[in-house]
C-alpha cells in the first residue's frame, strides 16, 4: 500500500517519486551527507537510481522509505524502516535531513509519523535506531520522536580511520506516543 500521511507544520510523508530526483541530488551533494547514502550521489542519474532503489525495496516489502515534503511537495527529509524481522516484529529506522530543513523539527516529525505507521500498518512492535555520539542533532531527533536511549556501542563505526561510538535508541509500540515538538 502506498501511503501519504499529513504531519503537523504543513508537512506530509509520502513514498519517494521520480520527481524527487533533483532534491535527492541536492541533499546528498552536501559533504556531511556523503555517509547517509549507500552509494555516492553526485549526478542526477545517481539520484534517480537511489529513488528507484527505494521504490523497488517498497515493492519487494524489504524496506519502506518516505520523503517528508512541504506544501510545495519538495522533499526536505527522508525516513526509512528497513531490516524488517517478521518473527520478532522489529525494524531499523534511519533518517536524514536536507540542509535547508535542518533545525525545523522536520526529521522529528517524519520519524514520529514513520514509527506510528510501522506500529499500525506493519504491525511492528520494536523499532531501533543508532547515531554517532558526536551527532547531538540526530539524538534530539530520536528523543523527540519517542525513541528511548538504550546504551552505547563502543567504537562501532570507523570513518577515515577514526572510530566512533554509537548510541542506540528504541521505541516500542507500547511506549507513550510523544507529544508535539
GROMACS .gro file of C-alpha atoms in nm:
model
  181
    1UNK     CA    1   0.000   0.000   0.000
    2UNK     CA    2   0.139   0.339  -0.097
    3UNK     CA    3   0.087   0.574   0.195
    4UNK     CA    4   0.054   0.950   0.220
    5UNK     CA    5   0.029   1.096   0.568
    6UNK     CA    6  -0.025   1.451   0.685
    7UNK     CA    7   0.201   1.574   0.963
    8UNK     CA    8   0.198   1.898   1.157
    9UNK     CA    9   0.367   2.216   1.029
   10UNK     CA   10   0.223   2.166   0.677
   11UNK     CA   11   0.439   1.858   0.619
   12UNK     CA   12   0.342   1.528   0.457
   13UNK     CA   13   0.502   1.186   0.445
   14UNK     CA   14   0.489   1.008   0.109
   15UNK     CA   15   0.685   0.742  -0.081
   16UNK     CA   16   0.971   0.862  -0.298
   17UNK     CA   17   0.874   0.965  -0.653
   18UNK     CA   18   1.066   1.027  -0.973
   19UNK     CA   19   1.002   1.399  -0.927
   20UNK     CA   20   1.227   1.390  -0.617
   21UNK     CA   21   1.548   1.322  -0.811
   22UNK     CA   22   1.674   1.682  -0.809
   23UNK     CA   23   1.601   1.726  -0.436
   24UNK     CA   24   1.784   1.400  -0.360
   25UNK     CA   25   2.089   1.502  -0.561
   26UNK     CA   26   2.098   1.843  -0.393
   27UNK     CA   27   2.060   1.695  -0.044
   28UNK     CA   28   2.337   1.441  -0.092
   29UNK     CA   29   2.573   1.692  -0.257
   30UNK     CA   30   2.649   1.831   0.088
   31UNK     CA   31   2.972   1.673   0.224
   32UNK     CA   32   2.819   1.589   0.563
   33UNK     CA   33   2.559   1.374   0.383
   34UNK     CA   34   2.806   1.150   0.196
   35UNK     CA   35   2.778   0.869   0.454
   36UNK     CA   36   2.397   0.878   0.458
   37UNK     CA   37   2.363   0.708   0.120
   38UNK     CA   38   2.462   0.352   0.040
   39UNK     CA   39   2.636   0.475  -0.278
   40UNK     CA   40   2.773   0.820  -0.373
   41UNK     CA   41   2.507   1.050  -0.519
   42UNK     CA   42   2.672   1.317  -0.728
   43UNK     CA   43   2.471   1.314  -1.052
   44UNK     CA   44   2.105   1.315  -1.145
   45UNK     CA   45   2.149   0.957  -1.269
   46UNK     CA   46   2.282   0.858  -0.924
   47UNK     CA   47   1.984   1.024  -0.757
   48UNK     CA   48   1.743   0.858  -0.999
   49UNK     CA   49   1.896   0.520  -0.920
   50UNK     CA   50   1.865   0.595  -0.547
   51UNK     CA   51   1.494   0.677  -0.582
   52UNK     CA   52   1.435   0.366  -0.795
   53UNK     CA   53   1.607   0.151  -0.534
   54UNK     CA   54   1.375   0.290  -0.263
   55UNK     CA   55   1.074   0.215  -0.486
   56UNK     CA   56   1.196  -0.139  -0.559
   57UNK     CA   57   1.255  -0.207  -0.189
   58UNK     CA   58   0.896  -0.098  -0.123
   59UNK     CA   59   0.763  -0.332  -0.397
   60UNK     CA   60   0.964  -0.621  -0.251
   61UNK     CA   61   0.847  -0.522   0.101
   62UNK     CA   62   1.202  -0.527   0.240
   63UNK     CA   63   1.216  -0.156   0.335
   64UNK     CA   64   0.978   0.138   0.332
   65UNK     CA   65   1.120   0.482   0.258
   66UNK     CA   66   0.930   0.806   0.271
   67UNK     CA   67   1.006   1.161   0.171
   68UNK     CA   68   0.898   1.429   0.417
   69UNK     CA   69   0.764   1.704   0.194
   70UNK     CA   70   0.640   2.058   0.247
   71UNK     CA   71   0.338   2.232   0.095
   72UNK     CA   72   0.513   2.266  -0.241
   73UNK     CA   73   0.578   1.887  -0.240
   74UNK     CA   74   0.955   1.943  -0.210
   75UNK     CA   75   1.142   1.664  -0.033
   76UNK     CA   76   1.310   1.803   0.281
   77UNK     CA   77   1.394   1.483   0.461
   78UNK     CA   78   1.398   1.107   0.424
   79UNK     CA   79   1.284   0.844   0.676
   80UNK     CA   80   1.313   0.468   0.628
   81UNK     CA   81   1.234   0.148   0.810
   82UNK     CA   82   1.447  -0.146   0.699
   83UNK     CA   83   1.593  -0.469   0.837
   84UNK     CA   84   1.240  -0.590   0.899
   85UNK     CA   85   1.220  -0.904   1.108
   86UNK     CA   86   0.874  -1.060   1.093
   87UNK     CA   87   0.925  -1.318   1.368
   88UNK     CA   88   1.026  -1.055   1.622
   89UNK     CA   89   0.822  -0.768   1.471
   90UNK     CA   90   1.123  -0.534   1.462
   91UNK     CA   91   1.269  -0.283   1.221
   92UNK     CA   92   1.558  -0.038   1.189
   93UNK     CA   93   1.483   0.333   1.141
   94UNK     CA   94   1.710   0.575   0.960
   95UNK     CA   95   1.667   0.937   0.861
   96UNK     CA   96   1.842   1.233   0.703
   97UNK     CA   97   1.756   1.598   0.654
   98UNK     CA   98   1.843   1.834   0.369
   99UNK     CA   99   2.048   2.135   0.477
  100UNK     CA  100   1.765   2.388   0.421
  101UNK     CA  101   1.531   2.197   0.654
  102UNK     CA  102   1.765   2.146   0.950
  103UNK     CA  103   1.664   2.288   1.284
  104UNK     CA  104   1.293   2.288   1.196
  105UNK     CA  105   1.197   1.951   1.354
  106UNK     CA  106   1.127   1.804   1.010
  107UNK     CA  107   1.313   1.480   1.088
  108UNK     CA  108   1.147   1.451   1.428
  109UNK     CA  109   0.801   1.480   1.276
  110UNK     CA  110   0.895   1.236   1.000
  111UNK     CA  111   1.037   0.975   1.240
  112UNK     CA  112   0.738   1.005   1.470
  113UNK     CA  113   0.497   0.951   1.179
  114UNK     CA  114   0.706   0.664   1.041
  115UNK     CA  115   0.704   0.491   1.381
  116UNK     CA  116   0.326   0.532   1.412
  117UNK     CA  117   0.283   0.386   1.062
  118UNK     CA  118   0.515   0.094   1.141
  119UNK     CA  119   0.321   0.005   1.455
  120UNK     CA  120  -0.022   0.048   1.297
  121UNK     CA  121   0.018  -0.064   0.936
  122UNK     CA  122   0.314  -0.304   0.950
  123UNK     CA  123   0.231  -0.448   1.292
  124UNK     CA  124   0.585  -0.398   1.421
  125UNK     CA  125   0.645  -0.393   1.796
  126UNK     CA  126   1.001  -0.259   1.831
  127UNK     CA  127   1.188  -0.001   1.624
  128UNK     CA  128   1.558   0.063   1.669
  129UNK     CA  129   1.799   0.330   1.550
  130UNK     CA  130   2.153   0.440   1.621
  131UNK     CA  131   2.358   0.756   1.576
  132UNK     CA  132   2.719   0.855   1.634
  133UNK     CA  133   2.760   1.007   1.979
  134UNK     CA  134   2.919   1.314   1.820
  135UNK     CA  135   2.588   1.390   1.642
  136UNK     CA  136   2.368   1.562   1.904
  137UNK     CA  137   2.116   1.676   1.640
  138UNK     CA  138   2.041   1.314   1.550
  139UNK     CA  139   2.000   1.234   1.918
  140UNK     CA  140   1.744   1.516   1.954
  141UNK     CA  141   1.550   1.372   1.657
  142UNK     CA  142   1.544   1.025   1.814
  143UNK     CA  143   1.434   1.153   2.154
  144UNK     CA  144   1.175   1.390   2.007
  145UNK     CA  145   1.027   1.101   1.808
  146UNK     CA  146   0.990   0.896   2.128
  147UNK     CA  147   1.295   0.670   2.094
  148UNK     CA  148   1.450   0.598   2.435
  149UNK     CA  149   1.828   0.575   2.467
  150UNK     CA  150   1.935   0.219   2.546
  151UNK     CA  151   2.312   0.225   2.550
  152UNK     CA  152   2.639   0.288   2.373
  153UNK     CA  153   2.806   0.057   2.124
  154UNK     CA  154   3.170   0.145   2.174
  155UNK     CA  155   3.377   0.222   1.864
  156UNK     CA  156   3.124   0.055   1.635
  157UNK     CA  157   3.183   0.267   1.323
  158UNK     CA  158   3.503   0.371   1.151
  159UNK     CA  159   3.527   0.660   0.905
  160UNK     CA  160   3.855   0.788   0.764
  161UNK     CA  161   4.047   0.576   1.015
  162UNK     CA  162   3.862   0.719   1.317
  163UNK     CA  163   3.637   0.501   1.533
  164UNK     CA  164   3.305   0.634   1.662
  165UNK     CA  165   3.077   0.524   1.944
  166UNK     CA  166   2.711   0.475   1.853
  167UNK     CA  167   2.420   0.547   2.086
  168UNK     CA  168   2.131   0.305   2.042
  169UNK     CA  169   1.766   0.406   2.080
  170UNK     CA  170   1.440   0.212   2.057
  171UNK     CA  171   1.069   0.279   2.058
  172UNK     CA  172   0.810   0.014   2.141
  173UNK     CA  173   0.452   0.002   2.021
  174UNK     CA  174   0.351   0.014   2.390
  175UNK     CA  175   0.551   0.330   2.465
  176UNK     CA  176   0.352   0.651   2.509
  177UNK     CA  177   0.322   0.846   2.186
  178UNK     CA  178   0.539   1.158   2.208
  179UNK     CA  179   0.362   1.495   2.209
  180UNK     CA  180   0.404   1.782   1.969
  181UNK     CA  181   0.753   1.924   1.922
   0.00000   0.00000   0.00000
